[in-house]
Amino acid sequence: MDPIVDTQQRILDSARELIYSRSYADVGVAAICEHAGVKKGSFYHFFPSKRDLTLAVLDSHYLEIKDHLLKQAFANDIPPMARLARFGQLSYEFQKQVLNDTGRVIGCFFGNLASELSTQDEPIRLRIEQIFSNLQSAIRQVLREAIAIGEVQDIDVEATAQAMLAYFEGVMLLAKSQNNVEIMGQLFPAMAQIRISPR
Protein backbone atom coordinates (compact mmCIF):
# COMPACT_ATOMS: atom_id res chain seq x y z
CA MET A 1 0.00 0.00 0.00
CA ASP A 2 1.10 3.56 -0.71
CA PRO A 3 2.68 4.92 2.52
CA ILE A 4 0.63 8.11 2.26
CA VAL A 5 -2.63 6.21 1.82
CA ASP A 6 -1.62 3.83 4.61
CA THR A 7 -0.96 6.72 7.00
CA GLN A 8 -4.29 8.33 6.24
CA GLN A 9 -6.11 5.02 6.65
CA ARG A 10 -4.43 4.33 9.98
CA ILE A 11 -5.59 7.72 11.23
CA LEU A 12 -9.14 7.00 10.07
CA ASP A 13 -9.17 3.51 11.58
CA SER A 14 -7.73 4.70 14.86
CA ALA A 15 -10.19 7.56 15.15
CA ARG A 16 -13.14 5.30 14.46
CA GLU A 17 -12.00 2.69 16.96
CA LEU A 18 -11.30 5.19 19.72
CA ILE A 19 -14.38 7.37 19.20
CA TYR A 20 -16.62 4.32 18.88
CA SER A 21 -15.30 2.62 22.01
CA ARG A 22 -15.09 5.81 24.10
CA SER A 23 -16.66 9.07 22.88
CA TYR A 24 -15.90 12.05 20.68
CA ALA A 25 -15.18 14.33 23.65
CA ASP A 26 -12.93 11.77 25.33
CA VAL A 27 -10.64 11.28 22.33
CA GLY A 28 -8.18 13.98 21.34
CA VAL A 29 -5.88 14.37 18.38
CA ALA A 30 -2.88 13.27 20.46
CA ALA A 31 -4.56 9.99 21.40
CA ILE A 32 -5.53 9.32 17.80
CA CYS A 33 -1.98 10.00 16.60
CA GLU A 34 -0.50 7.78 19.30
CA HIS A 35 -2.89 4.93 18.47
CA ALA A 36 -2.19 5.30 14.74
CA GLY A 37 1.56 5.60 15.25
CA VAL A 38 1.81 8.93 13.44
CA LYS A 39 2.94 12.42 14.33
CA LYS A 40 0.58 15.37 14.64
CA GLY A 41 2.07 16.88 11.50
CA SER A 42 0.85 13.87 9.53
CA PHE A 43 -2.58 14.21 11.10
CA TYR A 44 -2.96 17.84 10.09
CA HIS A 45 -1.60 17.10 6.63
CA PHE A 46 -4.68 14.99 5.96
CA PHE A 47 -7.26 16.54 8.28
CA PRO A 48 -7.41 20.27 9.13
CA SER A 49 -9.33 19.53 12.33
CA LYS A 50 -10.81 16.80 14.48
CA ARG A 51 -14.20 17.68 12.99
CA ASP A 52 -12.91 17.08 9.46
CA LEU A 53 -11.51 13.74 10.56
CA THR A 54 -14.83 12.80 12.18
CA LEU A 55 -16.74 13.65 9.02
CA ALA A 56 -14.34 11.43 7.06
CA VAL A 57 -14.77 8.65 9.61
CA LEU A 58 -18.55 8.90 9.32
CA ASP A 59 -18.35 8.59 5.53
CA SER A 60 -15.89 5.71 5.73
CA HIS A 61 -17.91 3.81 8.32
CA TYR A 62 -21.13 4.28 6.39
CA LEU A 63 -19.56 2.94 3.19
CA GLU A 64 -18.30 -0.09 5.10
CA ILE A 65 -21.73 -0.71 6.63
CA LYS A 66 -23.34 -0.24 3.23
CA ASP A 67 -20.96 -2.67 1.49
CA HIS A 68 -20.81 -5.35 4.17
CA LEU A 69 -24.17 -5.20 5.94
CA LEU A 70 -26.81 -3.34 3.94
CA LYS A 71 -26.06 -5.03 0.62
CA GLN A 72 -26.25 -8.43 2.25
CA ALA A 73 -29.31 -7.62 4.34
CA PHE A 74 -31.32 -6.11 1.50
CA ALA A 75 -30.28 -8.45 -1.29
CA ASN A 76 -33.39 -9.48 -3.23
CA ASP A 77 -32.89 -13.24 -2.84
CA ILE A 78 -35.71 -13.39 -0.26
CA PRO A 79 -39.10 -11.62 0.05
CA PRO A 80 -38.95 -7.94 1.01
CA MET A 81 -40.14 -8.16 4.63
CA ALA A 82 -37.77 -11.04 5.30
CA ARG A 83 -34.96 -8.69 4.31
CA LEU A 84 -35.89 -6.38 7.16
CA ALA A 85 -35.73 -9.32 9.55
CA ARG A 86 -32.35 -10.25 8.10
CA PHE A 87 -31.16 -6.66 8.58
CA GLY A 88 -32.01 -6.96 12.27
CA GLN A 89 -30.32 -10.34 12.56
CA LEU A 90 -27.12 -9.23 10.84
CA SER A 91 -27.01 -6.08 12.97
CA TYR A 92 -27.40 -8.20 16.10
CA GLU A 93 -24.59 -10.50 14.97
CA PHE A 94 -22.34 -7.51 14.25
CA GLN A 95 -22.98 -6.03 17.68
CA LYS A 96 -22.38 -9.42 19.28
CA GLN A 97 -18.97 -9.54 17.60
CA VAL A 98 -18.21 -6.04 18.88
CA LEU A 99 -19.14 -7.24 22.38
CA ASN A 100 -16.81 -10.21 22.02
CA ASP A 101 -14.00 -7.91 20.84
CA THR A 102 -14.43 -5.13 23.40
CA GLY A 103 -16.30 -6.65 26.32
CA ARG A 104 -19.05 -4.04 26.02
CA VAL A 105 -22.17 -3.32 23.99
CA ILE A 106 -21.17 -0.14 22.17
CA GLY A 107 -24.29 0.40 20.07
CA CYS A 108 -24.65 2.33 16.83
CA PHE A 109 -21.67 4.49 15.87
CA PHE A 110 -23.96 7.00 14.15
CA GLY A 111 -26.49 7.04 16.97
CA ASN A 112 -23.76 7.52 19.56
CA LEU A 113 -22.34 10.54 17.76
CA ALA A 114 -25.82 11.93 17.12
CA SER A 115 -26.62 11.78 20.84
CA GLU A 116 -23.33 13.39 21.78
CA LEU A 117 -22.91 16.07 19.11
CA SER A 118 -26.20 16.96 17.42
CA THR A 119 -26.70 20.02 19.60
CA GLN A 120 -23.04 21.01 19.49
CA ASP A 121 -21.72 20.55 15.95
CA GLU A 122 -23.98 21.32 13.00
CA PRO A 123 -21.77 19.88 10.20
CA ILE A 124 -21.52 16.54 12.02
CA ARG A 125 -25.25 16.59 12.79
CA LEU A 126 -26.04 17.18 9.13
CA ARG A 127 -23.78 14.33 8.02
CA ILE A 128 -25.43 11.91 10.47
CA GLU A 129 -28.85 13.13 9.35
CA GLN A 130 -27.89 12.26 5.77
CA ILE A 131 -26.69 8.80 6.80
CA PHE A 132 -29.93 8.13 8.66
CA SER A 133 -31.83 9.40 5.62
CA ASN A 134 -29.95 6.88 3.46
CA LEU A 135 -30.82 4.06 5.87
CA GLN A 136 -34.44 5.13 5.90
CA SER A 137 -34.44 5.20 2.10
CA ALA A 138 -33.24 1.59 2.00
CA ILE A 139 -36.06 0.56 4.33
CA ARG A 140 -38.55 2.58 2.29
CA GLN A 141 -37.53 0.75 -0.88
CA VAL A 142 -38.10 -2.61 0.80
CA LEU A 143 -41.56 -1.51 1.93
CA ARG A 144 -42.48 -0.38 -1.57
CA GLU A 145 -41.43 -3.74 -2.98
CA ALA A 146 -43.48 -5.47 -0.29
CA ILE A 147 -46.54 -3.44 -1.26
CA ALA A 148 -45.99 -4.19 -4.95
CA ILE A 149 -46.22 -7.94 -4.38
CA GLY A 150 -49.04 -7.72 -1.84
CA GLU A 151 -46.93 -8.68 1.15
CA VAL A 152 -47.93 -5.46 2.92
CA GLN A 153 -51.05 -3.37 2.46
CA ASP A 154 -52.44 -0.02 3.54
CA ILE A 155 -49.42 1.61 5.18
CA ASP A 156 -47.84 5.04 5.14
CA VAL A 157 -44.50 4.03 3.62
CA GLU A 158 -42.59 7.14 4.70
CA ALA A 159 -43.86 7.09 8.28
CA THR A 160 -43.37 3.32 8.58
CA ALA A 161 -39.79 3.52 7.33
CA GLN A 162 -39.08 6.32 9.79
CA ALA A 163 -40.70 4.40 12.66
CA MET A 164 -38.67 1.30 11.83
CA LEU A 165 -35.42 3.26 11.87
CA ALA A 166 -36.39 4.95 15.14
CA TYR A 167 -37.23 1.55 16.65
CA PHE A 168 -33.92 0.13 15.44
CA GLU A 169 -31.91 2.97 16.98
CA GLY A 170 -33.93 2.81 20.19
CA VAL A 171 -33.23 -0.90 20.59
CA MET A 172 -29.52 -0.19 20.06
CA LEU A 173 -29.59 2.47 22.77
CA LEU A 174 -31.48 0.25 25.19
CA ALA A 175 -29.04 -2.63 24.68
CA LYS A 176 -26.11 -0.28 25.18
CA SER A 177 -27.57 1.21 28.35
CA GLN A 178 -28.00 -2.27 29.82
CA ASN A 179 -24.81 -3.69 28.29
CA ASN A 180 -26.93 -6.58 27.04
CA VAL A 181 -26.65 -7.48 23.35
CA GLU A 182 -29.42 -10.08 23.69
CA ILE A 183 -31.94 -7.25 23.86
CA MET A 184 -31.17 -6.74 20.17
CA GLY A 185 -31.68 -10.41 19.44
CA GLN A 186 -35.02 -10.33 21.24
CA LEU A 187 -36.40 -7.06 19.89
CA PHE A 188 -35.02 -6.61 16.36
CA PRO A 189 -37.42 -9.19 14.82
CA ALA A 190 -40.38 -7.02 15.83
CA MET A 191 -39.12 -4.17 13.64
CA ALA A 192 -40.51 -5.89 10.54
CA GLN A 193 -43.97 -5.91 12.16
CA ILE A 194 -44.24 -2.14 12.50
CA ARG A 195 -47.06 -0.62 10.43
CA ILE A 196 -48.16 3.01 10.32
CA SER A 197 -51.54 3.44 8.65
CA PRO A 198 -52.17 6.29 6.21
CA ARG A 199 -53.79 9.35 7.74
Short mmCIF file of C-alpha atoms in Angstrom, two decimals, residues 69-90 141-143 145-146 149 151 192:
data_model
loop_
_atom_site.label_atom_id
_atom_site.label_comp_id
_atom_site.label_asym_id
_atom_site.label_seq_id
_atom_site.Cartn_x
_atom_site.Cartn_y
_atom_site.Cartn_z
CA LEU A 69 -24.17 -5.20 5.94
CA LEU A 70 -26.81 -3.34 3.94
CA LYS A 71 -26.06 -5.03 0.62
CA GLN A 72 -26.25 -8.43 2.25
CA ALA A 73 -29.31 -7.62 4.34
CA PHE A 74 -31.32 -6.11 1.50
CA ALA A 75 -30.28 -8.45 -1.29
CA ASN A 76 -33.39 -9.48 -3.23
CA ASP A 77 -32.89 -13.24 -2.84
CA ILE A 78 -35.71 -13.39 -0.26
CA PRO A 79 -39.10 -11.62 0.05
CA PRO A 80 -38.95 -7.94 1.01
CA MET A 81 -40.14 -8.16 4.63
CA ALA A 82 -37.77 -11.04 5.30
CA ARG A 83 -34.96 -8.69 4.31
CA LEU A 84 -35.89 -6.38 7.16
CA ALA A 85 -35.73 -9.32 9.55
CA ARG A 86 -32.35 -10.25 8.10
CA PHE A 87 -31.16 -6.66 8.58
CA GLY A 88 -32.01 -6.96 12.27
CA GLN A 89 -30.32 -10.34 12.56
CA LEU A 90 -27.12 -9.23 10.84
CA GLN A 141 -37.53 0.75 -0.88
CA VAL A 142 -38.10 -2.61 0.80
CA LEU A 143 -41.56 -1.51 1.93
CA GLU A 145 -41.43 -3.74 -2.98
CA ALA A 146 -43.48 -5.47 -0.29
CA ILE A 149 -46.22 -7.94 -4.38
CA GLU A 151 -46.93 -8.68 1.15
CA ALA A 192 -40.51 -5.89 10.54
#
